[in-house]
C-alpha cells in the first residue's frame, strides 16, 4: 500500500525556460488543495546538498502567498542549475584534480530529514534522468518535461519551446528589415544542441532562405548557390537560420568550452557559416547569436497553459499513487509515461517530417541538396 502523502518538494533543474513558474504555481495549489505541504528546493538539488550556502537553508516553503502572481514571470523563483548532478557530483581533490562522487544516498537522507514524501522534478533529459535514478533508489518521483529545445521523447511538446520559437521568429523578422536595407547575408544562430526544432520552426515561420540543423549535416555550397540565385533575381539579401548544434558533412560540432560538471558548451557555428558564405558568394555576411535571449522573458500563453496543465497533472499522478513517471502532452490529454522511457534517447527532427517537406517545397535550403530556385 502506498504511504499517504503529507509533504512534497519541487525542484527545477537544467537551463531555465519560460513557463517554469506556471508549473510551480499549479503544483503548489493542486497540492495544497489536497492538504499537502509544499517546499521548493533551491537551484536544482543544491538546496538540499549544500544547505549551508543558503540563508533560508536551501528550502522555500511554498505558500499560496509565495506563489501568487508568478505565472507571467520568466525564469524560476526557485533558481536552477545545470551543474551538481547528485549521482555524479564533482569534487575537487587536494591536487587540484576533479572526481565525480555519487551522493544519492546522502540526498535521500536529506529528503527523509525534511519529511518529504515525494518529489516533482521539472527539467530536461538530464534532470529527468537524475529523477529516474532517485526513483530507482527509493524516492517517490514524478517528472515534468521542460526544455526550449523540445527534444524530450514521449511528449508532443514541452513548455518553453513555444516562447523560444515566438521570440526567435520576432528577432528574425526584425533582421529581415536590416538585411533588406543593406543587401546583406545575415546568419542567425539559435539554440538547439542536438535537435533543430527551434531553428526549423522559427526559420519557417519567418520565411528564411536556409535552415541548418543537427539532424542534416550541411555543405555550404548549396546554401551559397541559393544566395547567388536570389541575387541574380534582384534579391540582394538572404537570411540563414542555424542551430548551435549544426555541423558540416564529415565535421564536428562547434565547441566553445567545457566546465567541470557540465556538458560541452556549443557555439560559434553561426560565425563559421557566415565566414564561409561570405567567401563563396562575395557578399557581406553578418552573424547574430540569439543564445540565452531565447530562454528569458515572459512565457507565451501556450507555455503558461502547458506549464499549469503539467503541474496539476503531476500532483494528480501522485494522488493516484503513480511513481517513476513523467507527465506528457498527448493532445487533447496529459498522459503518464515511464521516466525510464523518456531518458533513453532524445527526440530529434525526423528528416522526412511534414515541416521539412514543406520547407523544401518552399525552396528553403538545408545545405544537403543542389540549389533549387530558392524562396
mmCIF file with all atom_site columns, N, CA, C and O in Angstrom, residues 166 168-178 202 205-207:
data_model
loop_
_atom_site.group_PDB
_atom_site.id
_atom_site.type_symbol
_atom_site.label_atom_id
_atom_site.label_alt_id
_atom_site.label_comp_id
_atom_site.label_asym_id
_atom_site.label_entity_id
_atom_site.label_seq_id
_atom_site.pdbx_PDB_ins_code
_atom_site.Cartn_x
_atom_site.Cartn_y
_atom_site.Cartn_z
_atom_site.occupancy
_atom_site.B_iso_or_equiv
_atom_site.pdbx_formal_charge
_atom_site.auth_seq_id
_atom_site.auth_comp_id
_atom_site.auth_asym_id
_atom_site.auth_atom_id
_atom_site.pdbx_PDB_model_num
ATOM 1  N N  . UNK A 1 166 ? 8.669  31.724 -30.674 1.00 0.00 ? 166 UNK A N  1
ATOM 2  C CA . UNK A 1 166 ? 7.982  33.003 -30.895 1.00 0.00 ? 166 UNK A CA 1
ATOM 3  C C  . UNK A 1 166 ? 8.982  34.164 -30.874 1.00 0.00 ? 166 UNK A C  1
ATOM 4  O O  . UNK A 1 166 ? 8.957  35.037 -31.748 1.00 0.00 ? 166 UNK A O  1
ATOM 5  N N  . UNK A 1 168 ? 12.329 33.963 -31.258 1.00 0.00 ? 168 UNK A N  1
ATOM 6  C CA . UNK A 1 168 ? 13.279 33.814 -32.359 1.00 0.00 ? 168 UNK A CA 1
ATOM 7  C C  . UNK A 1 168 ? 12.670 34.322 -33.662 1.00 0.00 ? 168 UNK A C  1
ATOM 8  O O  . UNK A 1 168 ? 13.342 34.995 -34.458 1.00 0.00 ? 168 UNK A O  1
ATOM 9  N N  . UNK A 1 169 ? 11.415 34.018 -33.861 1.00 0.00 ? 169 UNK A N  1
ATOM 10 C CA . UNK A 1 169 ? 10.728 34.481 -35.078 1.00 0.00 ? 169 UNK A CA 1
ATOM 11 C C  . UNK A 1 169 ? 10.647 36.001 -35.122 1.00 0.00 ? 169 UNK A C  1
ATOM 12 O O  . UNK A 1 169 ? 10.861 36.618 -36.171 1.00 0.00 ? 169 UNK A O  1
ATOM 13 N N  . UNK A 1 170 ? 10.354 36.604 -33.975 1.00 0.00 ? 170 UNK A N  1
ATOM 14 C CA . UNK A 1 170 ? 10.293 38.069 -33.920 1.00 0.00 ? 170 UNK A CA 1
ATOM 15 C C  . UNK A 1 170 ? 11.652 38.681 -34.248 1.00 0.00 ? 170 UNK A C  1
ATOM 16 O O  . UNK A 1 170 ? 11.750 39.668 -34.991 1.00 0.00 ? 170 UNK A O  1
ATOM 17 N N  . UNK A 1 171 ? 12.711 38.083 -33.703 1.00 0.00 ? 171 UNK A N  1
ATOM 18 C CA . UNK A 1 171 ? 14.060 38.603 -33.972 1.00 0.00 ? 171 UNK A CA 1
ATOM 19 C C  . UNK A 1 171 ? 14.410 38.481 -35.453 1.00 0.00 ? 171 UNK A C  1
ATOM 20 O O  . UNK A 1 171 ? 14.979 39.396 -36.050 1.00 0.00 ? 171 UNK A O  1
ATOM 21 N N  . UNK A 1 172 ? 14.095 37.337 -36.038 1.00 0.00 ? 172 UNK A N  1
ATOM 22 C CA . UNK A 1 172 ? 14.394 37.136 -37.462 1.00 0.00 ? 172 UNK A CA 1
ATOM 23 C C  . UNK A 1 172 ? 13.593 38.107 -38.313 1.00 0.00 ? 172 UNK A C  1
ATOM 24 O O  . UNK A 1 172 ? 14.103 38.660 -39.302 1.00 0.00 ? 172 UNK A O  1
ATOM 25 N N  . UNK A 1 173 ? 12.334 38.339 -37.942 1.00 0.00 ? 173 UNK A N  1
ATOM 26 C CA . UNK A 1 173 ? 11.521 39.325 -38.663 1.00 0.00 ? 173 UNK A CA 1
ATOM 27 C C  . UNK A 1 173 ? 12.211 40.686 -38.675 1.00 0.00 ? 173 UNK A C  1
ATOM 28 O O  . UNK A 1 173 ? 12.248 41.382 -39.704 1.00 0.00 ? 173 UNK A O  1
ATOM 29 N N  . UNK A 1 174 ? 12.771 41.081 -37.524 1.00 0.00 ? 174 UNK A N  1
ATOM 30 C CA . UNK A 1 174 ? 13.447 42.362 -37.437 1.00 0.00 ? 174 UNK A CA 1
ATOM 31 C C  . UNK A 1 174 ? 14.710 42.373 -38.300 1.00 0.00 ? 174 UNK A C  1
ATOM 32 O O  . UNK A 1 174 ? 15.060 43.391 -38.913 1.00 0.00 ? 174 UNK A O  1
ATOM 33 N N  . UNK A 1 175 ? 15.402 41.236 -38.341 1.00 0.00 ? 175 UNK A N  1
ATOM 34 C CA . UNK A 1 175 ? 16.634 41.165 -39.119 1.00 0.00 ? 175 UNK A CA 1
ATOM 35 C C  . UNK A 1 175 ? 16.372 41.252 -40.619 1.00 0.00 ? 175 UNK A C  1
ATOM 36 O O  . UNK A 1 175 ? 17.237 41.685 -41.385 1.00 0.00 ? 175 UNK A O  1
ATOM 37 N N  . UNK A 1 176 ? 15.184 40.837 -41.044 1.00 0.00 ? 176 UNK A N  1
ATOM 38 C CA . UNK A 1 176 ? 14.829 40.980 -42.453 1.00 0.00 ? 176 UNK A CA 1
ATOM 39 C C  . UNK A 1 176 ? 14.896 42.446 -42.875 1.00 0.00 ? 176 UNK A C  1
ATOM 40 O O  . UNK A 1 176 ? 15.328 42.764 -43.985 1.00 0.00 ? 176 UNK A O  1
ATOM 41 N N  . UNK A 1 177 ? 14.469 43.351 -41.977 1.00 0.00 ? 177 UNK A N  1
ATOM 42 C CA . UNK A 1 177 ? 14.466 44.772 -42.317 1.00 0.00 ? 177 UNK A CA 1
ATOM 43 C C  . UNK A 1 177 ? 15.868 45.281 -42.599 1.00 0.00 ? 177 UNK A C  1
ATOM 44 O O  . UNK A 1 177 ? 16.123 45.949 -43.611 1.00 0.00 ? 177 UNK A O  1
ATOM 45 N N  . UNK A 1 178 ? 16.805 44.972 -41.701 1.00 0.00 ? 178 UNK A N  1
ATOM 46 C CA . UNK A 1 178 ? 18.164 45.480 -41.890 1.00 0.00 ? 178 UNK A CA 1
ATOM 47 C C  . UNK A 1 178 ? 18.892 44.736 -43.006 1.00 0.00 ? 178 UNK A C  1
ATOM 48 O O  . UNK A 1 178 ? 19.692 45.326 -43.736 1.00 0.00 ? 178 UNK A O  1
ATOM 49 N N  . UNK A 1 202 ? 11.205 28.381 -36.188 1.00 0.00 ? 202 UNK A N  1
ATOM 50 C CA . UNK A 1 202 ? 11.380 29.832 -36.286 1.00 0.00 ? 202 UNK A CA 1
ATOM 51 C C  . UNK A 1 202 ? 11.777 30.233 -37.696 1.00 0.00 ? 202 UNK A C  1
ATOM 52 O O  . UNK A 1 202 ? 11.301 31.246 -38.230 1.00 0.00 ? 202 UNK A O  1
ATOM 53 N N  . UNK A 1 205 ? 8.678  29.936 -39.928 1.00 0.00 ? 205 UNK A N  1
ATOM 54 C CA . UNK A 1 205 ? 7.681  30.960 -39.603 1.00 0.00 ? 205 UNK A CA 1
ATOM 55 C C  . UNK A 1 205 ? 8.087  32.327 -40.119 1.00 0.00 ? 205 UNK A C  1
ATOM 56 O O  . UNK A 1 205 ? 7.233  33.171 -40.418 1.00 0.00 ? 205 UNK A O  1
ATOM 57 N N  . UNK A 1 206 ? 9.392  32.560 -40.232 1.00 0.00 ? 206 UNK A N  1
ATOM 58 C CA . UNK A 1 206 ? 9.883  33.865 -40.690 1.00 0.00 ? 206 UNK A CA 1
ATOM 59 C C  . UNK A 1 206 ? 10.259 33.881 -42.166 1.00 0.00 ? 206 UNK A C  1
ATOM 60 O O  . UNK A 1 206 ? 10.608 34.929 -42.698 1.00 0.00 ? 206 UNK A O  1
ATOM 61 N N  . UNK A 1 207 ? 10.207 32.734 -42.814 1.00 0.00 ? 207 UNK A N  1
ATOM 62 C CA . UNK A 1 207 ? 10.490 32.680 -44.245 1.00 0.00 ? 207 UNK A CA 1
ATOM 63 C C  . UNK A 1 207 ? 11.949 32.862 -44.594 1.00 0.00 ? 207 UNK A C  1
ATOM 64 O O  . UNK A 1 207 ? 12.283 33.548 -45.579 1.00 0.00 ? 207 UNK A O  1
#
